[in-house]
Tab-separated table of C-alpha atoms in Angstrom:
chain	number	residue	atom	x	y	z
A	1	UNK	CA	0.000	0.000	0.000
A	2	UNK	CA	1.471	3.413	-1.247
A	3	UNK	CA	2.435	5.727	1.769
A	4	UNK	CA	0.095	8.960	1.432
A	5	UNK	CA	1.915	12.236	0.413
A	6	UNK	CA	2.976	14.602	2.681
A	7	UNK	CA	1.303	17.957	2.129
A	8	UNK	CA	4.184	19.660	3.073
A	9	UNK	CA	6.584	18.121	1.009
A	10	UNK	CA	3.974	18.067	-2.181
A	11	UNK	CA	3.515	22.083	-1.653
A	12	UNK	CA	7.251	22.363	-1.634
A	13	UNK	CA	7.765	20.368	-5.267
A	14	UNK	CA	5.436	22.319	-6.558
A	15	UNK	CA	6.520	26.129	-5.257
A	16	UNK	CA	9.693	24.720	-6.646
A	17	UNK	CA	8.186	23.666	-10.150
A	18	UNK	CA	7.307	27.404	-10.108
A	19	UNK	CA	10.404	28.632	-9.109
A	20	UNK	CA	12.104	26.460	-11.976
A	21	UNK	CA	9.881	27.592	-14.835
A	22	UNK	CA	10.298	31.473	-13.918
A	23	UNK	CA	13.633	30.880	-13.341
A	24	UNK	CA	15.813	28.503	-15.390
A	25	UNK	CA	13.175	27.208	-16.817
A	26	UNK	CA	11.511	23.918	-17.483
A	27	UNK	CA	13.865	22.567	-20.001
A	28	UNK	CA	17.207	23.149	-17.861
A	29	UNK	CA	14.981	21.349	-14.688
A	30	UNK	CA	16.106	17.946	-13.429
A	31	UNK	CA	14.597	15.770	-10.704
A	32	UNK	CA	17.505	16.019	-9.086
A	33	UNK	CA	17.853	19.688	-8.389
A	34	UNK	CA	14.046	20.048	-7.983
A	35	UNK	CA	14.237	17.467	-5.079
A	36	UNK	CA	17.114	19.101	-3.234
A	37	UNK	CA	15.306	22.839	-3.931
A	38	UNK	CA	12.167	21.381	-2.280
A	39	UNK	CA	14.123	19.728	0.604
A	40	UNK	CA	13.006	15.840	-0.485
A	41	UNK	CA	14.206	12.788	-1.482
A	42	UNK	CA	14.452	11.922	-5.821
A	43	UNK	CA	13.024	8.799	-4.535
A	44	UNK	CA	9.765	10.810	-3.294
A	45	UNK	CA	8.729	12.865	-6.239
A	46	UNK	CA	9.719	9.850	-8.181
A	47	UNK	CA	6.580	7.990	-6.088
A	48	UNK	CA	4.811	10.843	-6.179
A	49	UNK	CA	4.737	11.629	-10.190
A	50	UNK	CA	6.573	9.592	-13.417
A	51	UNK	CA	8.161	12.694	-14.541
A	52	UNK	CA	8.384	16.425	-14.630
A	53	UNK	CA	5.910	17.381	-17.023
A	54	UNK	CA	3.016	15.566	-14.657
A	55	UNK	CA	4.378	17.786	-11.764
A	56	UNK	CA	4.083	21.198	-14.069
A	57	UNK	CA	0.345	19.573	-14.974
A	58	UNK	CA	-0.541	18.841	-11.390
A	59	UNK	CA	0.901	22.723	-10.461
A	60	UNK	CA	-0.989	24.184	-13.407
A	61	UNK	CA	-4.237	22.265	-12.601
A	62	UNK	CA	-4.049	23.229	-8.847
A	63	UNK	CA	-3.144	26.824	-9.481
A	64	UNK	CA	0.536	26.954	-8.348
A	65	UNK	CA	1.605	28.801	-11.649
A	66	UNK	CA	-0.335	31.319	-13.454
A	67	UNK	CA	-1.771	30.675	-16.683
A	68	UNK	CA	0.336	32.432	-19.507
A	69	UNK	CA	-3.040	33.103	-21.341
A	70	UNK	CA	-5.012	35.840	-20.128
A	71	UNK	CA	-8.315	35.286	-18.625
A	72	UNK	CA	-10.786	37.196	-21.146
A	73	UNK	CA	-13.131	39.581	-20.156
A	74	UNK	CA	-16.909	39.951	-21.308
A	75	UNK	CA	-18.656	43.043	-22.008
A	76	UNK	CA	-21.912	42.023	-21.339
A	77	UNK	CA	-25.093	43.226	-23.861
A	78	UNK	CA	-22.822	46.068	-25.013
A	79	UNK	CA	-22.526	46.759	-28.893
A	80	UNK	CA	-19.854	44.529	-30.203
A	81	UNK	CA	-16.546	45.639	-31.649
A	82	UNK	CA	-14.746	42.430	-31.743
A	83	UNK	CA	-11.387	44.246	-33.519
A	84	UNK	CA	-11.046	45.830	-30.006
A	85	UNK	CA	-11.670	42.902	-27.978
A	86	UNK	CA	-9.594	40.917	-30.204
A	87	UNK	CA	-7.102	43.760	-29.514
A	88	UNK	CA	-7.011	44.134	-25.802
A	89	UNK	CA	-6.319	39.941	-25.275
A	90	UNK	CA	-3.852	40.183	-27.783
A	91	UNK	CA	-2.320	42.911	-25.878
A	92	UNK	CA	-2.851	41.205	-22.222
A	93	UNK	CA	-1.396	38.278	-23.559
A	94	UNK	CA	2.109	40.110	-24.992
A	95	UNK	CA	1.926	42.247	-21.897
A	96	UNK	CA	2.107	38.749	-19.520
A	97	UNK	CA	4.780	37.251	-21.736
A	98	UNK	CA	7.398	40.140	-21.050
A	99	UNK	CA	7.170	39.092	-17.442
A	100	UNK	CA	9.416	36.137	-16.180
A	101	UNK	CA	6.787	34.040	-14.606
A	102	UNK	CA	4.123	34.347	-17.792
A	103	UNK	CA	7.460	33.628	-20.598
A	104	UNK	CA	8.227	31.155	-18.138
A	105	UNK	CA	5.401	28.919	-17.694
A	106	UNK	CA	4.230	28.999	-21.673
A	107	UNK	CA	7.897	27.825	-22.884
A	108	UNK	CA	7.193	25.246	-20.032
A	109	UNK	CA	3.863	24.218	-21.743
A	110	UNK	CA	5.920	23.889	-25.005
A	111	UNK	CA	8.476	22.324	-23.496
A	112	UNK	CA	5.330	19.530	-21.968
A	113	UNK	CA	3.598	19.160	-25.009
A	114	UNK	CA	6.571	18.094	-27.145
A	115	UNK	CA	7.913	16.146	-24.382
A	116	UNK	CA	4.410	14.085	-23.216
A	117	UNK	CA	1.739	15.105	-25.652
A	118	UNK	CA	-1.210	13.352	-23.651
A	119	UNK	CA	-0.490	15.868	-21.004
A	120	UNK	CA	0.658	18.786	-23.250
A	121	UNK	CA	-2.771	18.219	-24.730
A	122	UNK	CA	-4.730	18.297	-21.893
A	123	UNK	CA	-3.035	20.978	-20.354
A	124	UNK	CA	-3.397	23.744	-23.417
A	125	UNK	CA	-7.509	21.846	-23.597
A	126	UNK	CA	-7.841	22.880	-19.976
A	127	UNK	CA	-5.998	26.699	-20.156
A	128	UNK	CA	-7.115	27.416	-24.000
A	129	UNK	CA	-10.888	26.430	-23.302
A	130	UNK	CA	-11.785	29.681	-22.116
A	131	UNK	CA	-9.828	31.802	-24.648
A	132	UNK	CA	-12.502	29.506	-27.284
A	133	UNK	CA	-15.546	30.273	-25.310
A	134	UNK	CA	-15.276	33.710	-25.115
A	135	UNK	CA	-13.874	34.049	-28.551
A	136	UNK	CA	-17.382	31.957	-29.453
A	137	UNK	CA	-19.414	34.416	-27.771
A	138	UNK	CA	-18.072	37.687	-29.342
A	139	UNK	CA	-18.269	35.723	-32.614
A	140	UNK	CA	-22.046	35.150	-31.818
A	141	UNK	CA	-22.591	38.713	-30.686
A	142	UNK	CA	-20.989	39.861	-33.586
A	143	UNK	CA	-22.808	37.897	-35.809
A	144	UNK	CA	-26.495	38.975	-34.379
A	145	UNK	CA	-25.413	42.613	-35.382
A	146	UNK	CA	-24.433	41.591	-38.786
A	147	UNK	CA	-21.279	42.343	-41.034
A	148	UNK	CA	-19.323	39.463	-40.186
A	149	UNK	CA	-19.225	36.595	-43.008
A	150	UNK	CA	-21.362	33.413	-43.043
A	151	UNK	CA	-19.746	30.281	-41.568
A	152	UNK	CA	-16.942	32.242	-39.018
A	153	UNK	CA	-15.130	29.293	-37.334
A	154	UNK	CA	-14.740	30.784	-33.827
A	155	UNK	CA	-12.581	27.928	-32.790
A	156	UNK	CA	-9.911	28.478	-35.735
A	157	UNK	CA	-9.992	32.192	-34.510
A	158	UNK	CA	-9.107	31.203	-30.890
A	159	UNK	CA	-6.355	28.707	-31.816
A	160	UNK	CA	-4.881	31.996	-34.168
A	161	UNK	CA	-4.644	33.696	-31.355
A	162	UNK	CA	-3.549	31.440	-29.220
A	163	UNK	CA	-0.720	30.158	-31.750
A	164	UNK	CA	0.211	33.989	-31.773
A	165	UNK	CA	1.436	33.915	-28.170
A	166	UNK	CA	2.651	30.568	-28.182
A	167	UNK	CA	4.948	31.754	-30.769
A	168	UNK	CA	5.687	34.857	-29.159
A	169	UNK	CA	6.933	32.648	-26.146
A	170	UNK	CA	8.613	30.110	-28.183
A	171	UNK	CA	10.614	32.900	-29.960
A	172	UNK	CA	10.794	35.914	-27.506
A	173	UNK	CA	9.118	38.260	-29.836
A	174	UNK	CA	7.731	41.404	-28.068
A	175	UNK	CA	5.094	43.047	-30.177
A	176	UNK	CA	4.789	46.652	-31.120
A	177	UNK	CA	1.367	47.771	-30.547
A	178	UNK	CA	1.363	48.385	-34.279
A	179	UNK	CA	2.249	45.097	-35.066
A	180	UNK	CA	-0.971	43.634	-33.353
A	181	UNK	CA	-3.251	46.516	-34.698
A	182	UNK	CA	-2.014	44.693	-38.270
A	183	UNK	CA	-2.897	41.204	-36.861
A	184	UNK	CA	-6.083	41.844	-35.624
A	185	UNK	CA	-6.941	43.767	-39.014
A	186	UNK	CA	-5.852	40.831	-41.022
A	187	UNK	CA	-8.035	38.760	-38.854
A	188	UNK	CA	-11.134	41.281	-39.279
A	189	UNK	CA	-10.359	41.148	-43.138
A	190	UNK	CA	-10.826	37.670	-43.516
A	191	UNK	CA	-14.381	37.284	-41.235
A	192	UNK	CA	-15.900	40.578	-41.877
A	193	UNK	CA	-18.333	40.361	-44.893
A	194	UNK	CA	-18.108	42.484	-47.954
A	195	UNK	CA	-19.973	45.308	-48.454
A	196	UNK	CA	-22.466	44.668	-51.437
């Protein structure tokens, strides 16, 4: 019969799983030096969790890191202008990713993904599930008021945006605000309908 985890000791793996990823980062973590930065034994986090990545997951899931993806905002029964809500996530987003903890934590999810993609994927379903809800919505919203194009996928929108910042992260790009004023147009060109 497994021996139940110490609290203690499971709190202290994972305030050092955050301490890696903002730090060092993910890929440069070892068992090893997360064990002796937590004040354990290998041999615990080893009967604790397979492998790194399910200790990130079981941090991310429990709210021990912050999610590199903003949380969106809805503006209830206003009129829509989905260019400027499109605009302020894409701006959240780039504004989290030139902090250490937020650059830290999404090249961590990279990192997971290509490493163990059962958890990678469940991990960017879980954090990216919102970002395609409330992308769905102002698509909907949108639509009822007209000028947007039959058929808008909301989903591909979300996963644009979301493969925008996971780029971002991947490559340290900062955006200009410019630069996402000219995404979000080219996304607004290809959904908004023609005039006739």
């Amino acid at each position: 019969m497994p021996r139940p985890r110490s609290e203690t000791a499971r709190r202290a793996v994972l305030a050092s799983m955050r301490r890696a990823v903002t730090g060092e980062g993910y890929e440069a973590l070892t068992i090893e030096r997360l064990a002796a930065d937590a004040g354990v034994s290998k041999q615990t986090i080893y009967r604790w969790w397979p492998n790194k990545a399910a200790i990130l997951g079981e941090a991310l899931v429990e709210g021990a890191l912050p999610a590199h993806l903003p949380l969106p905002h809805d503006t209830g029964d206003a009129a829509p202008d989905l260019a400027a809500d499109l605009l302020a996530w894409l701006t959240e987003s780039t504004r989290q990713l030139q902090r250490a903890e937020g650059l830290g934590v999404a090249r961590a999810l990279i990192a997971v993904t290509a490493a163990d993609p059962e958890i990678g994927a469940a991990l960017n379903d879980r954090l990216a599930a919102p970002i395609r809800e409330w992308v769905q919505r102002r698509i909907d919203r949108a639509a009822e008021h007209g000028g947007l194009r039959d058929g808008v996928d909301a989903i591909l929108l979300a996963d644009h945006l979301i493969a925008i910042t996971a780029y971002a992260a991947l490559t340290g790009t900062v955006h200009s605000e410019e630069r996402l004023r000219g995404i979000v147009a080219h996304m607004m060109h290809g959904i908004v309908a023609p005039p006739r």
